[in-house]
mmCIF file of C-alpha atoms and ligand atoms in Angstrom:
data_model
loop_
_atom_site.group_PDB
_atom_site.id
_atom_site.type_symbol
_atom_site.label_atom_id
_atom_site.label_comp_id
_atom_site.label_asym_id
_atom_site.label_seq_id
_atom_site.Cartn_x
_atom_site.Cartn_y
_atom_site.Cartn_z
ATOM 1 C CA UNK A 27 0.000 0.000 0.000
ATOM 2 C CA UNK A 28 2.728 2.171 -0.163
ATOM 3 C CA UNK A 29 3.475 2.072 -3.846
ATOM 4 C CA UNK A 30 0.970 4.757 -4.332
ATOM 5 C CA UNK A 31 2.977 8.381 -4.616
ATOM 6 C CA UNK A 32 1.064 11.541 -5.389
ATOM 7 C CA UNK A 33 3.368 13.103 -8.782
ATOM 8 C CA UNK A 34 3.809 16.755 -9.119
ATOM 9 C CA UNK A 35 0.868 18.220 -11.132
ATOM 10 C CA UNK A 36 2.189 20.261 -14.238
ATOM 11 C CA UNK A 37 -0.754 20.913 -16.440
ATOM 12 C CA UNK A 38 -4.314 21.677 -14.643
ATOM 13 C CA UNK A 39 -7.020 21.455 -17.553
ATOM 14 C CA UNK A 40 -9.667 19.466 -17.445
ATOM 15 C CA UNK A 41 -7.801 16.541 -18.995
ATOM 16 C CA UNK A 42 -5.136 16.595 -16.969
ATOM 17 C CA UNK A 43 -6.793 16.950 -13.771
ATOM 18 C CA UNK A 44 -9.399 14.137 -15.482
ATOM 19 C CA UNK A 45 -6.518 11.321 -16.315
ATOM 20 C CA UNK A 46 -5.085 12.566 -12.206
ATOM 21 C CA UNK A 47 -7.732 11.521 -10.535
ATOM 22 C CA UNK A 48 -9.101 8.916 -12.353
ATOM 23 C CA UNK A 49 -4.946 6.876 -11.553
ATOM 24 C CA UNK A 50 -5.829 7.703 -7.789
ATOM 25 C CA UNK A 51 -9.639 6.272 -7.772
ATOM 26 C CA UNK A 52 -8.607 3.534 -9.249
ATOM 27 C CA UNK A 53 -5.767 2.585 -7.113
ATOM 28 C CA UNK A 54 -8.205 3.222 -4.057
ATOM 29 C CA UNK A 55 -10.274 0.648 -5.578
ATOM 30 C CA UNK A 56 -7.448 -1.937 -6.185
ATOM 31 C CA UNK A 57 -6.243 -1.613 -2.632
ATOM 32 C CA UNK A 58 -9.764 -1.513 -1.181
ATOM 33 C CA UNK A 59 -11.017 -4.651 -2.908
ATOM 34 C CA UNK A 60 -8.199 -6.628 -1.194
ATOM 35 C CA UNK A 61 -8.576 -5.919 2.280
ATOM 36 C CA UNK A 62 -9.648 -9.554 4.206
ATOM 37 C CA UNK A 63 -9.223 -8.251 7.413
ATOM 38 C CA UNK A 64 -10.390 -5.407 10.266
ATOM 39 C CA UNK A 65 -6.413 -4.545 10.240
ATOM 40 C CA UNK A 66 -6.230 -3.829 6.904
ATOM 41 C CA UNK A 67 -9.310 -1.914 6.602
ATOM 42 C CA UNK A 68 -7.887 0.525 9.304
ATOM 43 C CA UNK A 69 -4.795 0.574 7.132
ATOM 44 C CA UNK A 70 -6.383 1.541 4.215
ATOM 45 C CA UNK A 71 -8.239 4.157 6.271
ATOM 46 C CA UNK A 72 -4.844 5.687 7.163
ATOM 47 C CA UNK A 73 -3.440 5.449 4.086
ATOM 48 C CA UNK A 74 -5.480 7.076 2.290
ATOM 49 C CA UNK A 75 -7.813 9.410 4.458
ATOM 50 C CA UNK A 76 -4.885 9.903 7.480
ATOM 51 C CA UNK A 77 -4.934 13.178 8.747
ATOM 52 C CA UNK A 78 -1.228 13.367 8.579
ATOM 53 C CA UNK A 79 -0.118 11.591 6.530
ATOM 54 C CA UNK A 80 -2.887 10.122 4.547
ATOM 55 C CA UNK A 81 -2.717 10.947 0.245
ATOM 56 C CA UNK A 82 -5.591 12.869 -0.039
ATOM 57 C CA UNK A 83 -4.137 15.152 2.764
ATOM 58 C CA UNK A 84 -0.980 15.224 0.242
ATOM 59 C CA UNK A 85 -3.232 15.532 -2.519
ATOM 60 C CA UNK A 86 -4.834 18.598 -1.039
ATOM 61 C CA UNK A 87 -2.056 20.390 -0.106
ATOM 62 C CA UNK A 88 0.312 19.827 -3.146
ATOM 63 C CA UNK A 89 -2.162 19.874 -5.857
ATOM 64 C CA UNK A 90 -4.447 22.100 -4.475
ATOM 65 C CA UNK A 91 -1.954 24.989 -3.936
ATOM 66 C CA UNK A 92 0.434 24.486 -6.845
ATOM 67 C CA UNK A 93 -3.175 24.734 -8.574
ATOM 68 C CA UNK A 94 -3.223 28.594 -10.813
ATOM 69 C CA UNK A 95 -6.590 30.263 -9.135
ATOM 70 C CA UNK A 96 -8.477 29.390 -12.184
ATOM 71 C CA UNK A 97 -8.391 25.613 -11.761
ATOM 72 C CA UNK A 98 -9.018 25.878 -8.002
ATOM 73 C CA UNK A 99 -12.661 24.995 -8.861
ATOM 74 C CA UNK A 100 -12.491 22.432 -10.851
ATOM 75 C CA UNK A 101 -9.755 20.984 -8.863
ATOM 76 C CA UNK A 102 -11.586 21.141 -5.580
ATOM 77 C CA UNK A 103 -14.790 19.140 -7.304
ATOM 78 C CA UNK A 104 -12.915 16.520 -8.528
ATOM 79 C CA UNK A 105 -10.939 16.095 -5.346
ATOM 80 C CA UNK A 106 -14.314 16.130 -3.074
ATOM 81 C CA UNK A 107 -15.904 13.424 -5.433
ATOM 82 C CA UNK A 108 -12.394 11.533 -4.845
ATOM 83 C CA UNK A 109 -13.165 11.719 -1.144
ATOM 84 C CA UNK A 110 -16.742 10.662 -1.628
ATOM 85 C CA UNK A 111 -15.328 7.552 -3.402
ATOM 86 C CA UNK A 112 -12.567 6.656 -1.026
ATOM 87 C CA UNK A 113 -15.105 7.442 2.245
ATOM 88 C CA UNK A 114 -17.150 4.574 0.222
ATOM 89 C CA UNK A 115 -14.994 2.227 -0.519
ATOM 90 C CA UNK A 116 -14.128 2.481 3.549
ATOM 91 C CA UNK A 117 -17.734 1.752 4.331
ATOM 92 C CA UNK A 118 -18.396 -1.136 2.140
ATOM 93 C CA UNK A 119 -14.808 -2.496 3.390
ATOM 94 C CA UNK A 120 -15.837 -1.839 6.895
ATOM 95 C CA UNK A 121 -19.573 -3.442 6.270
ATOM 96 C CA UNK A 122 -21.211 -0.054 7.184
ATOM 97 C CA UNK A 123 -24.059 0.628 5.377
ATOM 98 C CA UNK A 124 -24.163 2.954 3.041
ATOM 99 C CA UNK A 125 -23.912 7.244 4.348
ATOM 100 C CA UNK A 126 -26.599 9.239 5.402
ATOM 101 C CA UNK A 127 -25.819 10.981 2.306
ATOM 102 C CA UNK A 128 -26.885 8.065 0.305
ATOM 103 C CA UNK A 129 -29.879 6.656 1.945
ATOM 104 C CA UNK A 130 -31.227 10.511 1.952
ATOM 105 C CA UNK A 131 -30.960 10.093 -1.843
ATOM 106 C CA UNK A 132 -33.025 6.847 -2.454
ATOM 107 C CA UNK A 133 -35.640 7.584 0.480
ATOM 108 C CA UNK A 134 -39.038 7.562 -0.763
ATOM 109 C CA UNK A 135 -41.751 10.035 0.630
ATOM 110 C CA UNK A 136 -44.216 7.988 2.177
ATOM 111 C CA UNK A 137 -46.524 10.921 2.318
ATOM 112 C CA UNK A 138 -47.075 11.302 -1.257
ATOM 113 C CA UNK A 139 -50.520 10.303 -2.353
ATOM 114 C CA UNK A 140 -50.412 6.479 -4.374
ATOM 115 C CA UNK A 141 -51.478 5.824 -7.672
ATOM 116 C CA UNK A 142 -55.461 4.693 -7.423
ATOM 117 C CA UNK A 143 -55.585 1.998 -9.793
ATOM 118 C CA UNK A 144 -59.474 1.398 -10.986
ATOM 119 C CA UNK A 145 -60.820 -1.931 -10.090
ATOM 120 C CA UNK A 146 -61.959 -4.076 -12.936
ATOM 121 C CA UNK A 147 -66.323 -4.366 -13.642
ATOM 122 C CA UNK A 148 -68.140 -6.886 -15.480
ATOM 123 C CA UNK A 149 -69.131 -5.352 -18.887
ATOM 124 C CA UNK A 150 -72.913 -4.544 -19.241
ATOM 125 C CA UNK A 151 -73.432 -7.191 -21.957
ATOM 126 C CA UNK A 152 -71.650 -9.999 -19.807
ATOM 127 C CA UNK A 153 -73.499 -9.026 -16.586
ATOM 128 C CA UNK A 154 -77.009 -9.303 -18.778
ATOM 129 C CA UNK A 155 -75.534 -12.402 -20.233
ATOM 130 C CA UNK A 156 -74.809 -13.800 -16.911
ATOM 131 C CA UNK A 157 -77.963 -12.589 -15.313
ATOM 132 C CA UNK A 158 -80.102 -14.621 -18.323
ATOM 133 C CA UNK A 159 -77.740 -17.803 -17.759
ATOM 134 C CA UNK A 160 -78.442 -18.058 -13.605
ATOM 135 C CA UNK A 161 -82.308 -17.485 -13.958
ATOM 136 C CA UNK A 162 -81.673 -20.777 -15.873
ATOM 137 C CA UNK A 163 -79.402 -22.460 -14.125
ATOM 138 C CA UNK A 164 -81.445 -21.825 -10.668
ATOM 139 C CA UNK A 165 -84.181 -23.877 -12.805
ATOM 140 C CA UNK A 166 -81.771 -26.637 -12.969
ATOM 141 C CA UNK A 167 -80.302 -26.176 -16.344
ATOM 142 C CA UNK A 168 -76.670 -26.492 -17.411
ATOM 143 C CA UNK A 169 -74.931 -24.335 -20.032
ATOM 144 C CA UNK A 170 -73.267 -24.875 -22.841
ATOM 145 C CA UNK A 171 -71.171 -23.384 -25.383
ATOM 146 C CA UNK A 172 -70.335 -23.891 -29.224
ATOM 147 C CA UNK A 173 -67.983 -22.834 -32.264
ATOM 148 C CA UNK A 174 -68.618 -20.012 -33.598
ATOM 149 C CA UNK A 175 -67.058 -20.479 -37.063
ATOM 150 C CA UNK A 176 -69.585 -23.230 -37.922
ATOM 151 C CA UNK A 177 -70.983 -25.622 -40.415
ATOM 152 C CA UNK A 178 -73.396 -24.881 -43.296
ATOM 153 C CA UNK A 179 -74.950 -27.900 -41.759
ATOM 154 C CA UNK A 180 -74.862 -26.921 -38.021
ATOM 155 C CA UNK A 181 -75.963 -23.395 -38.365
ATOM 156 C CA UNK A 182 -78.640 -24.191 -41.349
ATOM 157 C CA UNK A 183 -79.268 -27.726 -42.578
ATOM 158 C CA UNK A 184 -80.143 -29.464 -39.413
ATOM 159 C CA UNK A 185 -81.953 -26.679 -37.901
ATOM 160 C CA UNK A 186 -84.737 -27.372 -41.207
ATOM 161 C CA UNK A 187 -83.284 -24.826 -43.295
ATOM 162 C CA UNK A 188 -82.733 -26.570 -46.289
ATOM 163 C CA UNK A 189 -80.650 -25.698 -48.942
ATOM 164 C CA UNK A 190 -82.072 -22.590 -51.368
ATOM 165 C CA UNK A 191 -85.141 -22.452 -48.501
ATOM 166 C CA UNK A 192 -86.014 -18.978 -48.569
ATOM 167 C CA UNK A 193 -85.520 -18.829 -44.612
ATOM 168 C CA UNK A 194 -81.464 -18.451 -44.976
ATOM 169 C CA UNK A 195 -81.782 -15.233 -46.825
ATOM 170 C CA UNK A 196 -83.414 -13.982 -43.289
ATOM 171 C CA UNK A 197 -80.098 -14.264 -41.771
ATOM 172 C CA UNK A 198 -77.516 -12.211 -43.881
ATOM 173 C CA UNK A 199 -74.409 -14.848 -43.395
ATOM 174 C CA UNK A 200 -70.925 -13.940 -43.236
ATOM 175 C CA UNK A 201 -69.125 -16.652 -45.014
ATOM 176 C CA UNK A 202 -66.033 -17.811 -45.158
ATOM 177 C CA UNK A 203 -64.271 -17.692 -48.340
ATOM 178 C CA UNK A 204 -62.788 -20.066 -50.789
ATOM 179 C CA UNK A 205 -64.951 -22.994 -49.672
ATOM 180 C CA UNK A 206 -66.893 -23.301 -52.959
ATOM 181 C CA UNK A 207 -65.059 -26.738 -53.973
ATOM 182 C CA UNK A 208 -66.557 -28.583 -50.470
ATOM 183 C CA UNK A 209 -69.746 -30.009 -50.357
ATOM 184 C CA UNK A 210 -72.445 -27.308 -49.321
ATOM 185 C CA UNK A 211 -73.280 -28.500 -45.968
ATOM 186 C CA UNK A 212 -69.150 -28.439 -45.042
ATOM 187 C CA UNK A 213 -68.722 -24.598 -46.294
ATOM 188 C CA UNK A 214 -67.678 -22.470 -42.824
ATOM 189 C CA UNK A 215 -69.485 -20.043 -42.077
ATOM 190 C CA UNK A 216 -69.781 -17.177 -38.949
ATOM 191 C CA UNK A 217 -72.964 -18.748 -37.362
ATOM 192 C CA UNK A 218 -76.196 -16.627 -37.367
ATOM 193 C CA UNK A 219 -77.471 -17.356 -34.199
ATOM 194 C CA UNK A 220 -76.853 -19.766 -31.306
ATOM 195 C CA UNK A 221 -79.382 -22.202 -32.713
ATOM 196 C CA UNK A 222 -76.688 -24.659 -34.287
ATOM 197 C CA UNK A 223 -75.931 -25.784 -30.605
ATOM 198 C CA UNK A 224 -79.040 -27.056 -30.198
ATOM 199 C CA UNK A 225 -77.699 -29.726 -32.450
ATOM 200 C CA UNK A 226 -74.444 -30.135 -30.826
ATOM 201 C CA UNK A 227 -75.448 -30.920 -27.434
ATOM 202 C CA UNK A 228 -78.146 -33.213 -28.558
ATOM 203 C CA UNK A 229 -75.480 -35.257 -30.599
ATOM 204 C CA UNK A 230 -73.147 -35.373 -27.349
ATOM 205 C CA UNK A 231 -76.529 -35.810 -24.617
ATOM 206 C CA UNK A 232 -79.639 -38.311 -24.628
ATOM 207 C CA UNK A 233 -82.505 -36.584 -23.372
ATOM 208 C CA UNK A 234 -83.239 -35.069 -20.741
ATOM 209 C CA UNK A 235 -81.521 -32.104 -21.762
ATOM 210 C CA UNK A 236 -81.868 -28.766 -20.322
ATOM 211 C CA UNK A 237 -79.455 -26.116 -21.564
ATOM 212 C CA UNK A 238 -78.656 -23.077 -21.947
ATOM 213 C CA UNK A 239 -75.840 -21.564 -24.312
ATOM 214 C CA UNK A 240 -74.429 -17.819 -24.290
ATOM 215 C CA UNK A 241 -72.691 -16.835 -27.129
ATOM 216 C CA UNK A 242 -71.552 -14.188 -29.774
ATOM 217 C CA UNK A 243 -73.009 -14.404 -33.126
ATOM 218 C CA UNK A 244 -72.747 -12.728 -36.537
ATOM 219 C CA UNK A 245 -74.676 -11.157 -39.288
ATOM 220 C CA UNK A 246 -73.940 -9.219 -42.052
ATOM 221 C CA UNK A 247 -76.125 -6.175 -40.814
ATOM 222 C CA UNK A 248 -75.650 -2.677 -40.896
ATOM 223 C CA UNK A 249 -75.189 -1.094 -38.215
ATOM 224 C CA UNK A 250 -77.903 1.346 -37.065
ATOM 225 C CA UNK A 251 -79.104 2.263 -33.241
ATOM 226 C CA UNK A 252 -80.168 -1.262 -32.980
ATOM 227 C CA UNK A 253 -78.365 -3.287 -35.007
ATOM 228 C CA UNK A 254 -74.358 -4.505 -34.754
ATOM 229 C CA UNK A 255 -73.226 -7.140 -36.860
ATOM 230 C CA UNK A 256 -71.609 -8.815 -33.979
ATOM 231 C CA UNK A 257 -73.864 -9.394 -30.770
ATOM 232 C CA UNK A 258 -75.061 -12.172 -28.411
ATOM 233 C CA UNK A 259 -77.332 -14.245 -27.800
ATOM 234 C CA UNK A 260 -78.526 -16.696 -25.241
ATOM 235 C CA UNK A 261 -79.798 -20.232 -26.677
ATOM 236 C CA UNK A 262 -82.349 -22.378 -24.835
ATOM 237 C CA UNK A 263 -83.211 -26.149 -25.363
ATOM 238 C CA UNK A 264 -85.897 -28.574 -23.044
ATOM 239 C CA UNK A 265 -85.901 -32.164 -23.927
ATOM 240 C CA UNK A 266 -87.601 -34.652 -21.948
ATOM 241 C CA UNK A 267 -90.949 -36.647 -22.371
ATOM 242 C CA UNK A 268 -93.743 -35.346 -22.103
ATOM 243 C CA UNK A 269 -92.453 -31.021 -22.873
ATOM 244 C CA UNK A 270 -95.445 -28.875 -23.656
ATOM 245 C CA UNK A 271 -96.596 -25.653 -24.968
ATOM 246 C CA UNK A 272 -97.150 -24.955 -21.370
ATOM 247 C CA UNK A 273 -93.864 -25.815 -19.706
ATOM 248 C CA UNK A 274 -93.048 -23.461 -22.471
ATOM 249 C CA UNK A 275 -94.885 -20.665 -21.462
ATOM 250 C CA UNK A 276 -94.042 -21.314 -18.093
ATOM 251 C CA UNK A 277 -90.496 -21.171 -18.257
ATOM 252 C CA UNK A 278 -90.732 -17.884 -19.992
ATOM 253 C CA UNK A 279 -92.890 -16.081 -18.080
ATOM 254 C CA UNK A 280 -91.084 -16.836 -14.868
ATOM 255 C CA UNK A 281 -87.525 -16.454 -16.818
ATOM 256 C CA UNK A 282 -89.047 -12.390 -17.738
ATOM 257 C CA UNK A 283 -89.968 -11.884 -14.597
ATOM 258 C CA UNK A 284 -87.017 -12.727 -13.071
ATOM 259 C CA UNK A 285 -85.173 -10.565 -15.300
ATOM 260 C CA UNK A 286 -88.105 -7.277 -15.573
ATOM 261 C CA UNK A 287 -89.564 -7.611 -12.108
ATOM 262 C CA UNK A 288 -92.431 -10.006 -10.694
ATOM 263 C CA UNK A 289 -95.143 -7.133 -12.136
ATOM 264 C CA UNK A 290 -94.107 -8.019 -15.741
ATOM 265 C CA UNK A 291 -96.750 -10.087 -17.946
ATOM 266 C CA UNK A 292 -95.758 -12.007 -20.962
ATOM 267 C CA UNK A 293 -98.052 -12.751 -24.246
ATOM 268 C CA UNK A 294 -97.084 -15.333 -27.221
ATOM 269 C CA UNK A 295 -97.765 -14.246 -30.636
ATOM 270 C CA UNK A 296 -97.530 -17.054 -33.450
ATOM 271 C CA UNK A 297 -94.395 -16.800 -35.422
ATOM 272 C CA UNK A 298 -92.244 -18.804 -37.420
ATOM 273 C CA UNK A 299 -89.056 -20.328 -37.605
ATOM 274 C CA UNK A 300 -87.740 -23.744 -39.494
ATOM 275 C CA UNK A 301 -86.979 -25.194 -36.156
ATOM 276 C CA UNK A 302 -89.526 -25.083 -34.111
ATOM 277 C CA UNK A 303 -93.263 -25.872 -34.726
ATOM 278 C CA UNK A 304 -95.777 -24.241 -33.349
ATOM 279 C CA UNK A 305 -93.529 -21.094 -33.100
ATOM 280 C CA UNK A 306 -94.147 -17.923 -31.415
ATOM 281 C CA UNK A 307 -92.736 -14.590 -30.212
ATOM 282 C CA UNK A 308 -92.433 -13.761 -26.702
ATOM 283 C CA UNK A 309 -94.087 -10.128 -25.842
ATOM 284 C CA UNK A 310 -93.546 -8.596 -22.708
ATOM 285 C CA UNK A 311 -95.598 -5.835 -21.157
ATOM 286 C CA UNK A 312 -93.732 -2.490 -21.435
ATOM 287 C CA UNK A 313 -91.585 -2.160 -18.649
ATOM 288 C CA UNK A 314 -91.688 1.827 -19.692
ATOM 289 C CA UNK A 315 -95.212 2.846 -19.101
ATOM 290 C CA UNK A 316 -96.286 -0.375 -16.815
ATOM 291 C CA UNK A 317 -98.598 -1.190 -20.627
ATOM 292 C CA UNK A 318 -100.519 1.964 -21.141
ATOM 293 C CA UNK A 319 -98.590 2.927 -24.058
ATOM 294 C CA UNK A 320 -95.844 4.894 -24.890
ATOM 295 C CA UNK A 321 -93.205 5.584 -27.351
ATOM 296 C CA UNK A 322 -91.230 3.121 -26.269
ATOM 297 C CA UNK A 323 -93.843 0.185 -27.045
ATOM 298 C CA UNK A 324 -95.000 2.318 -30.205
ATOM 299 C CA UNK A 325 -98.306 2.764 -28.126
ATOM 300 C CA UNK A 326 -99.173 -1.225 -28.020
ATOM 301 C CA UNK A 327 -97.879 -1.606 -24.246
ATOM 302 C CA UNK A 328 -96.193 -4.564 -25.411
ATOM 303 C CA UNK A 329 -92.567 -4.859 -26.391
ATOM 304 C CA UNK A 330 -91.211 -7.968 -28.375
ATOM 305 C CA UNK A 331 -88.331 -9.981 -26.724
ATOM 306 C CA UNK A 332 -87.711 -12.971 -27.948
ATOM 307 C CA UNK A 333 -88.627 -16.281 -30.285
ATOM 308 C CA UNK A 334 -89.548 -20.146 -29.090
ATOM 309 C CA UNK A 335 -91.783 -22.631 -30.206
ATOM 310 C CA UNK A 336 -91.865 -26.544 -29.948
ATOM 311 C CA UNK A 337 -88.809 -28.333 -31.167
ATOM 312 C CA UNK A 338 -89.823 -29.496 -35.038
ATOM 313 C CA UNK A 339 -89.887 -33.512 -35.325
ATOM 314 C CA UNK A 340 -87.284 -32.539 -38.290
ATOM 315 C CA UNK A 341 -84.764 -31.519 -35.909
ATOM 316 C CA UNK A 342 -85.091 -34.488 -34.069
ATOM 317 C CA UNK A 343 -84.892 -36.758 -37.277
ATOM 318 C CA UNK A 344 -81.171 -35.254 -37.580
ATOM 319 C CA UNK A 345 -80.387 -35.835 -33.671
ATOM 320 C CA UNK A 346 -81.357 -39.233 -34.154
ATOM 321 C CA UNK A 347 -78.975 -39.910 -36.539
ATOM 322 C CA UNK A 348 -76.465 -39.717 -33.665
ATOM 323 C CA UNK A 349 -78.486 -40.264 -30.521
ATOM 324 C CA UNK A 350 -81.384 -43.287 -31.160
ATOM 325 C CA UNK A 351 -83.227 -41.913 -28.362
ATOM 326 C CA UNK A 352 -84.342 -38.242 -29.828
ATOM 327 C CA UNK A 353 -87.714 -40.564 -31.356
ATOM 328 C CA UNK A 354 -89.969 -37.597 -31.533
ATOM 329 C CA UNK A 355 -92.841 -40.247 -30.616
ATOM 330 C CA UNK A 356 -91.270 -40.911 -27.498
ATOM 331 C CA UNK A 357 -89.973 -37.312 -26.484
ATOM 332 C CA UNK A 358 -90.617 -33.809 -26.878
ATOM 333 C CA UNK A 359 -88.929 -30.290 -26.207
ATOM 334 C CA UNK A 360 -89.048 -26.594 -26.206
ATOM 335 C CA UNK A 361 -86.360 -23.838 -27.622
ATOM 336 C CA UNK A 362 -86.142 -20.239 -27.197
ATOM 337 C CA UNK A 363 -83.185 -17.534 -28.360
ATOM 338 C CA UNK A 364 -82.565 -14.109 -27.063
ATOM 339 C CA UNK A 365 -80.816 -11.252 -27.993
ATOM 340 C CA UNK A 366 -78.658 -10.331 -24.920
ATOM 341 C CA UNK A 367 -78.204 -6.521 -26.782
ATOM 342 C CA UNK A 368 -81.618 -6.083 -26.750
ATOM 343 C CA UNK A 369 -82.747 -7.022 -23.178
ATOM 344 C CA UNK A 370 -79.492 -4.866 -21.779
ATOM 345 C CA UNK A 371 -80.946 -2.084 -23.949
ATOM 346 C CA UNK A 372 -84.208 -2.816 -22.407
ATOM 347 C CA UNK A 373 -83.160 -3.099 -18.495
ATOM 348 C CA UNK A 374 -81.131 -0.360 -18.442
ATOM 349 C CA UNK A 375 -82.853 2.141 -20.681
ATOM 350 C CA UNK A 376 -80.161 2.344 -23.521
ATOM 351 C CA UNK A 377 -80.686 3.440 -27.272
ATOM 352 C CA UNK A 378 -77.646 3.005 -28.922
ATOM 353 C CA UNK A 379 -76.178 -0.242 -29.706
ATOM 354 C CA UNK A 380 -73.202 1.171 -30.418
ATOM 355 C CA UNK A 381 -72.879 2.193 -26.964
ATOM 356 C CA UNK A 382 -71.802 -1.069 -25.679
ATOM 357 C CA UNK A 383 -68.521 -1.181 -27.995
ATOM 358 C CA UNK A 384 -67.116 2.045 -27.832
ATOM 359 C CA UNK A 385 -65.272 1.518 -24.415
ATOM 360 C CA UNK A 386 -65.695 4.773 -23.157
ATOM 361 C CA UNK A 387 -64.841 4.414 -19.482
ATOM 362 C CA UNK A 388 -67.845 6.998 -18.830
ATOM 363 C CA UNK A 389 -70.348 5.217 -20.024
ATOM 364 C CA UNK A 390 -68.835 1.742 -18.732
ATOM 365 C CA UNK A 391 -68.094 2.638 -15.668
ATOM 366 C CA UNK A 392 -72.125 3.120 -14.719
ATOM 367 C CA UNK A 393 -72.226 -0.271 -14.958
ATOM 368 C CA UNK A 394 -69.476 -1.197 -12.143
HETATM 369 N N1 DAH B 28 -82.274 -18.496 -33.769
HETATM 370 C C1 DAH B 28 -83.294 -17.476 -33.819
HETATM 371 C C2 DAH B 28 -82.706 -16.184 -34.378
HETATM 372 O O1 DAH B 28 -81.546 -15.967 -34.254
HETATM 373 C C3 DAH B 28 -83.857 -17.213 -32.451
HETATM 374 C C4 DAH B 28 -84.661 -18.371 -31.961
HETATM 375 C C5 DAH B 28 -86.019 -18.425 -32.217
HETATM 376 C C6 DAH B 28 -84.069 -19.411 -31.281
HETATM 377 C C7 DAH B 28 -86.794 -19.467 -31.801
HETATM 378 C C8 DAH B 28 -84.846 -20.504 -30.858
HETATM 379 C C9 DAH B 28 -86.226 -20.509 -31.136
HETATM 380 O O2 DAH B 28 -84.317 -21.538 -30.203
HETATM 381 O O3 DAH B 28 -86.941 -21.543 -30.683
HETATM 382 O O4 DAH B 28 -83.405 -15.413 -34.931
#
């Protein structure tokens, strides 16, 4: 530790003075990273930081006043950052913990408001969607869920749409493209409605079946206050012996209720669909005006929700191509599809669509 000597200083600019300190810091670091023992340590101390005899002492009083006035600054910077670094070296060396100096630097101010971040809501067309699926599943039915690039077949042919049957233009199909060299019930397709899974379940599932299945669907629709081409729906199916028109109108009145309030009535009106036979749409009293007519209800009191009916024989013809036991002589069943759009629309008073797929954290955020 002696073979450090402090040279006379000839030239003070900045590289000089630069290339001068930088030989001294890193000797201090040679000689500090070999000290093993408290001896040595208090060597080092000496050495460098003596108050005698120590080099920055030397350093101080040879450099410093050979040292023409306008280097003096510069000088006396580089020599207290020296100091800093040897004073550092000591404490690590010593196991101190690091100087006042330095812990002032990295404290953090514990009186400084935090960052709020939000907490996380369930979107308004999930909650519906959930709300829908547990009146269900209270009634003891299971849900289900299906693909929703589908089958010509799936979405159209075994739900008694046949092929060129007017009833497909209803439902303005995204298809995908380049499929014109498969066979036409093969072609993929975005499905039009949740209806396909009907068919799917009952392939997998000998009755009884009650299910319900959420999903997202897709038509090629333009958009208007009502209309998106994406939106959901949630599919029902009731197979069992013995299903009527009744259990039908049961389940639907209670299922509105549940989701209106108990004060809501419902009304069937025939309808049709390929699928189901009789069919009918579900009407409920406007929740608006209690039924007395208003805008809302275009001055009926009645505000269409929904579409059921009886599960046609020729849907069970194709389940019982995979499942023996779908004999429509033996069993019967009920369906019913909702728009999940629509009925958030209708619980919570909305009129644009559109609303729902903006994201805008204002308009979201009502619903947390
Ligand atoms: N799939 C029909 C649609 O999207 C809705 C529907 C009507 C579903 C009657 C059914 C049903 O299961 O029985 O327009």
């Amino acid at each position: 530790m002696t073979n450090e000597v402090i040279p006379n200083l000839t030239a003070f600019d900045e590289a000089a003075l630069g290339q001068a300190f930088a030989t001294l810091e890193r000797q201090a670091r040679d000689a500090a990273s070999a000290l093993g023992s408290p001896e040595a340590v208090e060597a080092f101390r000496l050495h460098w930081l003596g108050r005698k005899q120590g080099l920055l002492n030397e350093v101080s009083s040879r450099w410093l006043k050979a040292a023409p006035p306008e280097a003096k600054k510069a000088l006396g910077q580089r020599f207290n950052a020296l100091k800093s670094a040897v004073e550092a070296l000591l404490d690590a060396a010593s196991g101190a913990g690091p100087s006042d100096a330095a812990l002032a630097a990295e404290a953090i101010d514990i009186t400084l408001p935090g960052s709020r971040r939000l907490t996380g809501a369930e979107h308004p067309i999930t909650k519906t969607l959930n709300e829908i699926v547990s009146v269900f599943a209270a009634l003891g039915y299971s849900v289900g869920v299906g693909p929703e690039v589908e089958t010509d077949f799936y979405n159209f042919e075994c739900m008694n749409f046949p092929p060129g049957h007017p009833a497909r233009d209803t439902q303005d199909t995204l298809v995908v493209a380049n499929q014109d060299r498969r066979p036409q019930r093969d072609r993929l397709l975005l499905r039009t409605h949740t209806s396909p899974v009907q068919m799917r379940t009952m392939e997998q599932q000998a009755p009884p079946v009650r299910i319900v299945i959420p999903g997202k669907v897709h038509r090629n629709d333009a958009t208007d206050a009502t209309h998106s081409p994406i939106f959901h729906q949630v599919e029902g199916l009731c197979v069992d012996t013995n299903i009527t028109f009744s259990d039908l109108k049961g389940t639907l009145d209670h299922a509105m209720k549940a989701l209106f309030g108990s004060s809501v009535k419902t009304r069937f009106f025939p309808s049709f669909f390929p699928f189901t036979e009789p069919s009918a749409d579900v009407q409920i009293s406007c929740i608006f005006c209690g039924g007395k007519g208003c805008r809302k209800c275009k001055h009926s009191g009645w505000i269409e929700l929904l579409g059921c009916g009886m599960v046609d024989p020729a849907v069970f013809a194709f389940a019982k191509e995979k499942q023996p036991a779908y004999d429509p002589k033996k069993i019967s069943g009920f369906a019913f599809g909702m728009g999940v759009e629509r009925i958030a629309m209708m619980k919570y008073g909305i009129s644009e669509i559109g609303q729902f797929y903006a994201g805008d954290m204002r308009f979201l955020g009502q619903f947390a």
